[in-house]
Coordinates of C-alpha atoms (C1' of nucleotides) in Angstrom, one line a residue:
Chain A
X1 CA 18.0 21.3 -29.8
X2 CA 14.8 20.9 -27.8
X3 CA 14.9 18.7 -24.3
X4 CA 14.1 15.1 -25.1
X5 CA 11.3 14.9 -22.7
X6 CA 9.2 18.1 -22.0
X7 CA 7.7 16.8 -18.9
X8 CA 9.5 18.7 -15.7
X9 CA 10.1 15.4 -13.7
X10 CA 13.1 14.0 -15.4
X11 CA 16.3 15.2 -13.6
X12 CA 15.1 18.5 -13.1
X13 CA 15.4 20.1 -9.4
X14 CA 11.6 19.3 -8.4
X15 CA 12.5 15.6 -9.1
X16 CA 15.2 15.8 -6.3
X17 CA 15.0 13.5 -3.5
X18 CA 16.1 16.3 -0.9
X19 CA 13.2 18.4 -1.7
X20 CA 10.7 15.7 -2.2
X21 CA 7.4 15.7 -0.6
X22 CA 7.6 12.0 0.7
X23 CA 10.9 12.1 1.9
X24 CA 10.0 11.7 5.2
X25 CA 7.2 9.4 4.7
X26 CA 8.0 7.0 2.4
X27 CA 10.2 4.1 2.3
X28 CA 13.4 6.2 1.5
X29 CA 12.7 7.9 5.2
X30 CA 15.1 5.0 6.4
X31 CA 17.8 6.0 3.9
X32 CA 20.8 8.5 5.0
X33 CA 21.5 11.1 2.5
X34 CA 24.3 9.2 0.9
X35 CA 22.5 6.1 0.5
X36 CA 19.4 8.3 -0.6
X37 CA 21.9 9.6 -3.3
X38 CA 22.9 6.0 -4.6
X39 CA 19.2 5.0 -4.8
X40 CA 18.4 8.1 -6.7
X41 CA 21.4 6.8 -9.5
X42 CA 18.9 3.9 -10.2
X43 CA 15.7 5.6 -10.3
X44 CA 13.7 7.0 -12.9
X45 CA 10.7 9.6 -12.4
X46 CA 8.0 8.8 -14.6
X47 CA 4.8 10.7 -15.0
X48 CA 1.5 8.9 -15.6
X49 CA -1.9 10.1 -16.9
X50 CA -5.2 9.5 -15.2
X51 CA -6.5 6.3 -16.5
X52 CA -3.2 5.0 -17.5
X53 CA -1.9 1.3 -16.4
X54 CA 1.3 1.0 -14.6
X55 CA 1.7 -2.5 -14.5
X56 CA -0.7 -5.8 -15.1
X57 CA -1.3 -8.8 -13.1
X58 CA 0.9 -11.8 -13.9
X59 CA 3.5 -9.4 -15.8
X60 CA 7.0 -10.2 -15.0
X61 CA 7.9 -7.8 -12.0
X62 CA 10.6 -5.8 -13.5
X63 CA 10.1 -2.7 -11.7
X64 CA 9.1 -1.4 -8.1
X65 CA 7.7 1.9 -7.6
X66 CA 7.3 4.5 -5.1
X67 CA 4.4 7.4 -5.6
X68 CA 5.7 10.8 -5.4
X69 CA 2.4 12.5 -6.0
X70 CA -1.3 11.6 -6.9
X71 CA -2.9 8.4 -6.5
X72 CA -3.1 4.8 -7.9
X73 CA -5.4 1.6 -7.6
X74 CA -4.8 -1.9 -7.2
X75 CA -6.9 -4.4 -8.6
X76 CA -7.7 -8.0 -9.7
X77 CA -9.9 -9.2 -12.5
X78 CA -11.9 -12.5 -13.0
X79 CA -11.9 -13.9 -16.6
X80 CA -15.5 -12.6 -17.3
X81 CA -14.5 -8.9 -16.3
X82 CA -15.7 -8.7 -12.6
X83 CA -13.1 -6.3 -10.8
X84 CA -11.9 -6.3 -7.1
X85 CA -10.1 -3.4 -6.1
X86 CA -7.4 -4.5 -3.5
X87 CA -6.3 -1.0 -2.6
X88 CA -5.8 2.7 -3.2
X89 CA -2.3 3.9 -2.9
X90 CA -1.4 7.5 -2.4
X91 CA 1.7 9.8 -2.2
X92 CA 4.5 7.8 -0.2
X93 CA 3.3 4.4 -0.9
X94 CA 5.1 1.7 -2.3
X95 CA 4.3 -0.4 -5.2
X96 CA 5.3 -3.7 -7.1
X97 CA 6.2 -6.1 -4.4
X98 CA 6.1 -9.3 -6.6
X99 CA 5.0 -12.9 -5.8
X100 CA 7.2 -15.4 -7.6
X101 CA 8.5 -12.8 -10.0
X102 CA 5.0 -11.7 -11.3
X103 CA 3.0 -8.9 -10.0
X104 CA 0.2 -10.1 -8.0
X105 CA -2.3 -7.4 -9.3
X106 CA -2.8 -4.7 -11.8
X107 CA -2.1 -1.0 -11.0
X108 CA -3.5 2.0 -12.7
X109 CA -3.7 5.9 -12.2
X110 CA -6.4 7.3 -10.6
X111 CA -5.0 10.9 -11.0
X112 CA -2.2 12.5 -12.8
X113 CA 0.5 10.6 -11.0
X114 CA 4.3 11.0 -10.7
X115 CA 6.3 7.7 -9.7
X116 CA 10.0 6.9 -8.9
X117 CA 10.7 3.7 -10.8
X118 CA 13.4 1.3 -9.8
X119 CA 14.6 -1.8 -11.8
X120 CA 14.0 -4.6 -9.6
X121 CA 17.5 -6.3 -9.9
X122 CA 19.2 -3.2 -9.3
X123 CA 17.0 -2.4 -6.3
X124 CA 17.2 -5.6 -4.6
X125 CA 21.0 -5.7 -5.1
X126 CA 20.8 -2.2 -3.2
X127 CA 18.5 -3.7 -0.6
X128 CA 20.6 -6.7 0.2
X129 CA 23.3 -4.4 1.4
X130 CA 21.1 -2.3 3.6
X131 CA 19.2 -4.5 6.0
X132 CA 17.5 -1.3 7.4
X133 CA 15.7 -0.8 4.0
X134 CA 14.5 -4.7 4.0
X135 CA 13.2 -4.2 7.4
X136 CA 11.3 -1.1 6.5
X137 CA 9.8 -3.1 3.4
X138 CA 8.7 -5.9 6.0
X139 CA 7.2 -3.3 8.3
X140 CA 5.2 -1.9 5.2
X141 CA 4.1 -5.4 4.0
X142 CA 2.9 -6.2 7.5
X143 CA 1.1 -2.9 7.6
X144 CA -0.6 -4.0 4.5
X145 CA -1.2 -7.5 5.4
X146 CA -3.2 -5.9 8.7
X147 CA -5.3 -3.8 6.1
X148 CA -6.1 -6.5 3.8
X149 CA -7.3 -8.5 6.8
X150 CA -9.3 -5.7 7.8
X151 CA -10.8 -5.4 4.3
X152 CA -11.4 -9.2 4.3
X153 CA -13.5 -8.4 7.3
X154 CA -15.3 -5.8 5.6
X155 CA -16.1 -7.9 2.3
X156 CA -17.0 -10.9 4.2
X157 CA -19.3 -9.9 7.0
X158 CA -20.0 -6.0 6.7
X159 CA -23.5 -4.5 5.3
X160 CA -23.4 -1.9 2.7
X161 CA -23.7 1.0 4.9
X162 CA -20.9 -0.4 7.3
X163 CA -18.8 -0.7 4.2
X164 CA -19.4 2.8 3.1
X165 CA -18.8 4.0 6.5
X166 CA -15.6 2.0 7.0
X167 CA -14.3 3.4 3.6
X168 CA -14.9 7.0 4.6
X169 CA -13.4 6.7 7.9
X170 CA -10.3 5.2 6.4
X171 CA -9.8 7.9 3.5
X172 CA -10.3 10.5 6.3
X173 CA -7.6 8.9 8.4
X174 CA -5.2 8.4 5.8
X175 CA -5.7 12.0 4.6
X176 CA -5.0 13.0 8.4
X177 CA -2.0 10.9 8.4
X178 CA -0.8 12.7 5.4
X179 CA -1.2 15.9 6.7
X180 CA -4.4 17.1 5.0
X181 CA -7.9 18.0 6.6
X182 CA -9.9 15.1 7.9
X183 CA -13.0 16.4 7.1
X184 CA -13.8 17.6 3.5
X185 CA -12.0 14.5 2.5
X186 CA -10.8 14.1 -1.2
X187 CA -12.2 11.2 -3.0
X188 CA -10.4 10.9 -6.0
X189 CA -12.3 7.6 -7.2
X190 CA -15.3 7.1 -9.0
X191 CA -18.3 5.5 -7.7
X192 CA -17.6 2.5 -9.8
X193 CA -14.3 2.3 -8.2
X194 CA -15.7 2.6 -4.8
X195 CA -18.0 0.0 -5.6
X196 CA -15.4 -2.4 -7.0
X197 CA -13.5 -1.8 -3.6
X198 CA -16.1 -2.2 -1.5
X199 CA -17.7 -5.7 -3.3
X200 CA -20.7 -3.8 -4.3
X201 CA -22.2 -2.1 -7.4
X202 CA -22.3 1.5 -8.3
X203 CA -25.9 1.8 -7.8
X204 CA -25.8 0.5 -4.3
X205 CA -23.0 2.9 -3.3
X206 CA -24.8 5.7 -4.7
X207 CA -27.9 4.7 -2.8
X208 CA -25.9 4.5 0.6
X209 CA -24.0 7.7 0.1
X210 CA -27.5 9.3 -0.5
X211 CA -28.9 7.7 2.8
X212 CA -25.9 8.7 4.5
X213 CA -26.5 12.2 3.3
X214 CA -30.2 12.5 4.3
X215 CA -29.5 11.0 7.8
X216 CA -27.0 14.2 8.3
X217 CA -24.0 12.0 8.7
X218 CA -22.2 13.3 5.5
X219 CA -22.5 16.1 3.3
X220 CA -21.5 15.7 -0.6
X221 CA -19.5 18.4 -2.0
X222 CA -19.2 17.8 -5.5
X223 CA -18.6 14.4 -7.0
X224 CA -15.3 14.0 -5.3
X225 CA -15.2 15.7 -1.8
X226 CA -17.1 14.7 1.2
X227 CA -17.6 16.3 4.6
X228 CA -17.8 14.0 7.4
X229 CA -20.5 16.1 9.6
X230 CA -21.0 13.3 12.4
X231 CA -17.7 11.5 12.9
X232 CA -19.3 9.6 15.8
X233 CA -22.0 8.3 13.8
X234 CA -20.1 7.3 11.0
X235 CA -17.7 5.4 13.1
X236 CA -20.7 3.6 14.6
X237 CA -22.0 2.6 11.1
X238 CA -18.6 1.4 10.1
X239 CA -18.4 -1.1 13.1
X240 CA -22.2 -2.3 12.8
X241 CA -23.4 -0.5 16.0
X242 CA -25.8 2.0 14.3
X243 CA -28.1 3.3 16.9
X244 CA -26.1 1.7 19.7
X245 CA -24.0 4.6 20.5
X246 CA -24.9 7.3 23.2
X247 CA -24.5 5.7 26.7
X248 CA -21.3 6.2 28.1
Chain B
X1 CA 10.6 -37.0 40.7
X2 CA 8.5 -37.0 37.5
X3 CA 8.9 -34.7 34.8
X4 CA 7.8 -31.1 35.1
X5 CA 5.8 -31.7 31.8
X6 CA 4.2 -34.7 30.8
X7 CA 4.0 -33.5 27.0
X8 CA 6.8 -34.8 25.0
X9 CA 7.3 -31.6 23.3
X10 CA 9.3 -29.9 25.8
X11 CA 13.2 -30.6 25.0
X12 CA 12.9 -33.9 24.4
X13 CA 14.2 -35.5 21.0
X14 CA 11.2 -35.1 18.9
X15 CA 11.5 -31.5 19.5
X16 CA 15.0 -31.3 18.2
X17 CA 15.1 -28.8 14.9
X18 CA 17.3 -31.2 13.2
X19 CA 14.6 -33.8 12.8
X20 CA 11.6 -31.5 12.8
X21 CA 9.1 -32.5 9.9
X22 CA 9.2 -28.7 8.7
X23 CA 12.9 -28.2 9.0
X24 CA 13.2 -27.5 5.2
X25 CA 9.8 -25.7 4.6
X26 CA 9.5 -23.4 7.4
X27 CA 11.3 -20.1 8.1
X28 CA 14.0 -21.9 9.6
X29 CA 15.1 -23.3 6.1
X30 CA 17.1 -20.4 5.8
X31 CA 19.4 -20.9 8.5
X32 CA 22.5 -22.7 9.1
X33 CA 22.8 -25.5 11.4
X34 CA 24.9 -23.1 14.0
X35 CA 22.1 -20.3 13.5
X36 CA 19.3 -22.9 14.0
X37 CA 20.7 -23.8 17.2
X38 CA 21.0 -20.1 18.5
X39 CA 17.3 -19.8 17.4
X40 CA 16.5 -22.9 19.2
X41 CA 17.7 -21.4 22.5
X42 CA 15.3 -18.9 22.4
X43 CA 12.6 -21.3 21.8
X44 CA 10.0 -23.0 23.6
X45 CA 7.9 -25.8 22.2
X46 CA 4.3 -25.3 23.1
X47 CA 1.3 -27.7 22.8
X48 CA -2.2 -26.7 22.1
X49 CA -5.2 -28.6 22.2
X50 CA -8.1 -28.2 19.7
X51 CA -10.1 -25.0 20.4
X52 CA -7.6 -23.3 22.3
X53 CA -6.8 -19.7 21.8
X54 CA -3.3 -18.9 20.8
X55 CA -3.3 -15.3 20.5
X56 CA -5.9 -12.4 20.7
X57 CA -6.6 -9.6 18.3
X58 CA -5.3 -6.1 19.9
X59 CA -3.1 -8.0 22.4
X60 CA 0.4 -7.0 22.9
X61 CA 2.3 -9.0 20.4
X62 CA 5.3 -10.6 23.0
X63 CA 5.5 -14.0 20.9
X64 CA 6.1 -15.1 17.4
X65 CA 5.0 -18.7 16.5
X66 CA 5.9 -21.4 14.2
X67 CA 3.5 -24.4 13.6
X68 CA 5.2 -27.8 13.7
X69 CA 2.5 -29.6 13.3
X70 CA -1.3 -29.5 13.3
X71 CA -3.6 -26.3 11.6
X72 CA -4.8 -23.2 13.2
X73 CA -7.1 -20.4 12.2
X74 CA -6.7 -16.9 12.0
X75 CA -9.7 -14.7 12.5
X76 CA -11.3 -11.2 13.4
X77 CA -14.4 -10.1 14.9
X78 CA -16.9 -7.6 15.0
X79 CA -18.4 -6.2 17.9
X80 CA -21.5 -8.0 17.7
X81 CA -19.7 -11.4 17.2
X82 CA -19.8 -11.5 13.4
X83 CA -16.5 -13.6 12.5
X84 CA -14.4 -13.4 9.6
X85 CA -11.5 -16.1 9.1
X86 CA -8.6 -14.4 7.4
X87 CA -6.6 -17.4 6.9
X88 CA -5.8 -21.2 7.8
X89 CA -2.3 -22.2 8.9
X90 CA -0.6 -25.4 8.5
X91 CA 2.6 -27.1 9.6
X92 CA 5.5 -24.7 8.7
X93 CA 3.4 -21.7 8.5
X94 CA 4.8 -18.6 10.6
X95 CA 2.4 -16.7 12.9
X96 CA 2.4 -13.5 14.8
X97 CA 3.7 -10.8 12.6
X98 CA 2.5 -7.7 14.7
X99 CA 1.1 -4.3 13.5
X100 CA 2.1 -1.7 15.6
X101 CA 3.2 -3.9 18.9
X102 CA -0.2 -5.5 18.9
X103 CA -1.8 -8.9 17.0
X104 CA -3.9 -7.7 14.2
X105 CA -5.9 -10.7 14.5
X106 CA -6.7 -13.5 16.8
X107 CA -5.6 -17.0 16.3
X108 CA -7.2 -20.6 17.6
X109 CA -5.9 -24.4 17.3
X110 CA -8.1 -26.0 14.9
X111 CA -6.6 -29.4 15.9
X112 CA -3.9 -30.5 18.5
X113 CA -1.2 -28.4 17.7
X114 CA 2.5 -27.9 18.3
X115 CA 4.1 -24.6 18.0
X116 CA 7.5 -23.3 18.4
X117 CA 7.3 -19.9 20.4
X118 CA 9.7 -17.1 20.5
X119 CA 9.9 -14.2 22.3
X120 CA 9.3 -11.1 19.9
X121 CA 12.0 -9.0 21.4
X122 CA 14.5 -11.9 21.3
X123 CA 13.5 -12.9 18.0
X124 CA 13.9 -9.7 16.6
X125 CA 17.2 -9.1 17.9
X126 CA 18.4 -12.3 16.3
X127 CA 16.7 -11.5 13.0
X128 CA 18.5 -8.0 12.9
X129 CA 22.0 -9.7 13.0
X130 CA 20.5 -12.2 10.1
X131 CA 19.5 -10.2 7.1
X132 CA 18.6 -13.7 5.2
X133 CA 16.0 -14.4 8.1
X134 CA 14.6 -11.1 7.5
X135 CA 14.7 -11.5 3.8
X136 CA 12.8 -14.7 4.1
X137 CA 10.1 -13.1 6.6
X138 CA 9.6 -10.1 3.7
X139 CA 8.8 -13.0 1.2
X140 CA 6.8 -14.7 3.6
X141 CA 4.8 -11.7 4.0
X142 CA 4.7 -10.6 0.6
X143 CA 3.2 -14.1 -0.5
X144 CA 0.5 -13.7 2.6
X145 CA -0.3 -10.3 0.9
X146 CA -0.8 -11.9 -2.7
X147 CA -3.2 -14.7 -0.9
X148 CA -4.8 -11.8 0.9
X149 CA -5.4 -10.2 -2.3
X150 CA -6.8 -13.2 -3.9
X151 CA -9.0 -13.8 -0.8
X152 CA -10.5 -10.2 -1.3
X153 CA -11.3 -11.1 -4.9
X154 CA -13.1 -14.1 -3.6
X155 CA -15.0 -12.2 -0.9
X156 CA -15.8 -9.2 -3.2
X157 CA -16.8 -10.7 -6.5
X158 CA -17.1 -14.6 -6.2
X159 CA -20.6 -16.3 -5.9
X160 CA -20.8 -19.2 -3.4
X161 CA -20.3 -22.0 -5.8
X162 CA -17.0 -20.2 -7.0
X163 CA -15.9 -19.5 -3.3
X164 CA -16.4 -23.2 -2.6
X165 CA -14.6 -24.2 -5.5
X166 CA -11.7 -21.9 -5.0
X167 CA -11.5 -23.2 -1.6
X168 CA -11.1 -26.6 -2.2
X169 CA -8.7 -26.0 -5.1
X170 CA -6.6 -24.0 -2.4
X171 CA -6.8 -26.6 0.3
X172 CA -5.8 -29.5 -2.6
X173 CA -2.6 -27.6 -3.7
X174 CA -1.6 -26.5 -0.3
X175 CA -1.6 -30.3 0.8
X176 CA 0.2 -31.3 -2.1
X177 CA 2.8 -28.3 -1.4
X178 CA 3.2 -30.3 2.3
X179 CA 3.7 -33.5 0.3
X180 CA 0.4 -34.6 1.0
X181 CA -1.9 -36.3 -1.6
X182 CA -4.2 -33.5 -3.4
X183 CA -7.2 -35.5 -4.0
X184 CA -8.6 -36.8 -0.8
X185 CA -8.1 -33.7 0.8
X186 CA -8.0 -33.3 4.6
X187 CA -10.6 -30.5 5.6
X188 CA -9.5 -30.1 9.4
X189 CA -12.1 -27.3 9.6
X190 CA -16.1 -27.5 10.4
X191 CA -18.7 -26.1 8.0
X192 CA -19.1 -23.0 10.2
X193 CA -15.3 -22.2 10.0
X194 CA -15.6 -22.6 6.1
X195 CA -18.3 -20.1 6.3
X196 CA -16.6 -17.8 8.2
X197 CA -13.7 -17.9 5.8
X198 CA -15.8 -17.5 2.4
X199 CA -17.9 -15.1 3.9
X200 CA -21.1 -17.3 3.8
X201 CA -23.2 -19.3 6.2
X202 CA -23.0 -22.9 7.4
X203 CA -26.2 -23.6 5.5
X204 CA -25.2 -22.2 2.2
X205 CA -21.9 -24.0 2.6
X206 CA -23.7 -27.3 3.1
X207 CA -25.9 -26.9 0.3
X208 CA -23.1 -25.9 -1.9
X209 CA -21.2 -28.9 -1.1
X210 CA -24.2 -30.9 -1.5
X211 CA -24.8 -29.5 -5.2
X212 CA -21.1 -30.3 -6.1
X213 CA -21.5 -33.5 -4.7
X214 CA -24.7 -34.3 -6.8
X215 CA -23.1 -33.0 -10.0
X216 CA -20.1 -35.6 -9.5
X217 CA -17.2 -32.9 -9.0
X218 CA -16.4 -34.0 -5.6
X219 CA -17.2 -36.9 -3.2
X220 CA -17.5 -36.4 0.5
X221 CA -15.5 -39.0 2.8
X222 CA -16.7 -38.4 6.0
X223 CA -17.2 -34.7 7.5
X224 CA -13.3 -33.9 7.2
X225 CA -12.0 -35.5 4.0
X226 CA -13.3 -34.4 0.6
X227 CA -12.1 -36.5 -2.7
X228 CA -12.0 -34.2 -6.0
X229 CA -13.2 -36.3 -8.7
X230 CA -12.9 -33.7 -11.4
X231 CA -10.2 -31.1 -10.8
X232 CA -10.8 -29.4 -14.2
X233 CA -14.8 -28.4 -13.5
X234 CA -13.8 -27.7 -10.0
X235 CA -11.1 -25.2 -11.4
X236 CA -13.7 -23.8 -13.7
X237 CA -16.1 -23.4 -10.9
X238 CA -13.4 -21.4 -9.0
X239 CA -13.1 -19.0 -11.7
X240 CA -16.4 -18.4 -12.8
X241 CA -16.2 -20.2 -16.0
X242 CA -18.8 -23.0 -15.3
X243 CA -20.0 -24.4 -18.5
X244 CA -17.2 -22.7 -20.7
X245 CA -14.7 -25.6 -20.6
X246 CA -13.9 -28.1 -23.0
X247 CA -13.4 -26.1 -26.5
X248 CA -9.8 -26.2 -27.2
Chain C
dC1 C1' -22.6 25.0 -25.3
dG2 C1' -23.1 19.9 -26.3
dG3 C1' -21.9 15.2 -26.2
dG4 C1' -20.5 11.8 -23.1
dA5 C1' -19.1 10.0 -19.0
dA6 C1' -20.5 9.8 -14.5
dG7 C1' -24.1 9.7 -11.1
dT8 C1' -28.8 9.0 -9.4
dT9 C1' -33.2 6.9 -8.8
dG10 C1' -37.1 3.4 -9.8
dA11 C1' -39.1 -1.5 -10.2
dA12 C1' -38.3 -6.1 -10.1
dG13 C1' -35.9 -10.1 -9.2
dA14 C1' -32.1 -13.3 -7.6
dG15 C1' -29.0 -15.2 -4.4
dC16 C1' -28.0 -15.7 -0.2
dG17 C1' -29.6 -15.3 4.7
dT18 C1' -32.4 -16.5 8.4
dC19 C1' -35.4 -19.4 11.2
dA20 C1' -36.7 -24.1 12.1
dA21 C1' -36.7 -28.9 12.4
dA22 C1' -34.4 -33.5 11.5
dA23 C1' -30.7 -36.5 10.8
dG24 C1' -26.0 -37.5 11.4
dT25 C1' -21.8 -37.9 14.2
dA26 C1' -18.6 -37.9 18.0
dG27 C1' -17.4 -37.8 22.5
dT28 C1' -18.7 -39.5 27.5
dG29 C1' -19.3 -42.4 31.0
dG30 C1' -21.9 -46.1 32.8
Chain D
dC1 C1' -19.4 -52.0 24.5
dC2 C1' -23.3 -49.4 24.2
dA3 C1' -26.5 -45.6 25.2
dC4 C1' -27.1 -40.9 25.9
dT5 C1' -25.9 -36.2 25.0
dA6 C1' -24.5 -32.4 22.6
dC7 C1' -22.6 -30.8 18.6
dT8 C1' -22.3 -30.6 13.7
dT9 C1' -24.6 -31.0 9.4
dT10 C1' -28.2 -31.3 6.3
dT11 C1' -32.7 -29.9 4.3
dG12 C1' -37.0 -26.9 3.8
dA13 C1' -39.7 -22.7 3.5
dC14 C1' -39.3 -17.7 3.6
dG15 C1' -37.6 -13.2 3.6
dC16 C1' -34.4 -9.3 3.0
dT17 C1' -30.2 -7.2 1.0
dC18 C1' -28.1 -6.2 -2.7
dT19 C1' -27.9 -6.7 -8.0
dT20 C1' -30.0 -6.2 -12.3
dC21 C1' -31.8 -3.3 -15.9
dA22 C1' -33.5 0.7 -17.3
dA23 C1' -34.6 5.7 -17.5
dC24 C1' -33.2 9.8 -16.1
dT25 C1' -30.1 13.6 -14.3
dT26 C1' -25.9 16.0 -13.2
dC27 C1' -21.3 17.0 -14.4
dC28 C1' -17.1 17.9 -17.0
dC29 C1' -14.1 18.9 -20.8
dG30 C1' -13.3 19.8 -25.4

DNA sequence: CGGGAAGTTGAAGAGCGTCAAAAGTAGTGG
DNA sequence: CCACTACTTTTGACGCTCTTCAACTTCCCG
């Protein structure tokens, strides 16, 4: 008799909330130990392979998710295939807030992923009894809203160099907030995904990276790692102040 | 002895919540009459003139607002003056959700405006005792998030014609939801503001409107009213399916 | 080690921005 | 009520940034 599921995630010690890596940063951080235990009862830990689709835009929103480990992308498509990535999610991020019972976007695993999955009806029933959980979700939604508005500024008004600059600064800051180094920054997405996030093409992304590299602002360490050599100039480039830095 | 404030808004009958035009559509809709009365106690009705600034990005977020009547724009600026409008608000819309104690955007009156203003600390104290209010705010925030993602798709991946098409469809739908006609649609913003919303220039907006007019999709009735003659083709233009409609 | 995906680089072109000027609109005060 | 002014909108000519298309190189995984 062998176990039903070969993956270590299902109800094995590593899946326990108490030892979860994102216990103190994810939404669950607001819950007391006993509440956490109740939440764990309605949860399933689900593994996803790189490239696998987690949810699809327009689909009935039956589940909510929390990322335990790995990275994911959220995106929307036009009928002819044009793609806009609306966000990247990392460990601790919440996923699946629905607009009128349907998901507003599709989501896909960028790397091997481990998710906590909650049936929406049961999660919502749980949340209604815990105002602090809803409050936390509100805070999260507002933060995402602020990020979305920043991204609108980027997509509507920034040049290609400014977009790449902003993107690298953002990656660096988020890594730091997750306790990782802020300089050789991990870039788990492909050039095409960066392009779809920044409203550019793969070619332009590649050209701009080359330019930043040549001008000594960054160093490219393999396809998925970038070292930020001159954070000051990178930040200046991000906000459209190229050549205006220096004078105090 | 004359009244302290000449404007009819302050504590006069027209400012009463029971008779408020947005009583059933705004956030307050979830409140029972007695709760509404409590909320009214911490509220001030404030008039704004067209063009007046309501709040500024980065400022301490001391107030929350609800639009009783009129329209407003939310926007972000780059250091060199480039502007991205992140949203337009109309009667019933909520305004002022803060990211880390500061406003994430600036807001300005598009037309003569009447707002309900709440001190944030008192409003939040009130909200904590009323989970259904927080739940409603969460719903609102999620809806705005979905709208923001749609706008990212527009800014990152749509052509000028598609942007204008989407914009007009959106205006039309929102007007209908507020109980106004969906065809001669009111456009309270200037061409420059439309441009700053769609990531274009005034000139491009003007040219595209001319093109839609010439092709018989819309008719321009003065600067601030547009009739939608062919909703089907407008919708097709909005989603990048120009010339693909027809075959069933 | 080989094949396919991902990334880079080049040349040409389209779409939108910029600059400039004219036409239309609205608000103001005589 | 009308003329004056200032702003908004429209239209045209031109240029630049980014896209498109294509070829080539590098990286990765079986």
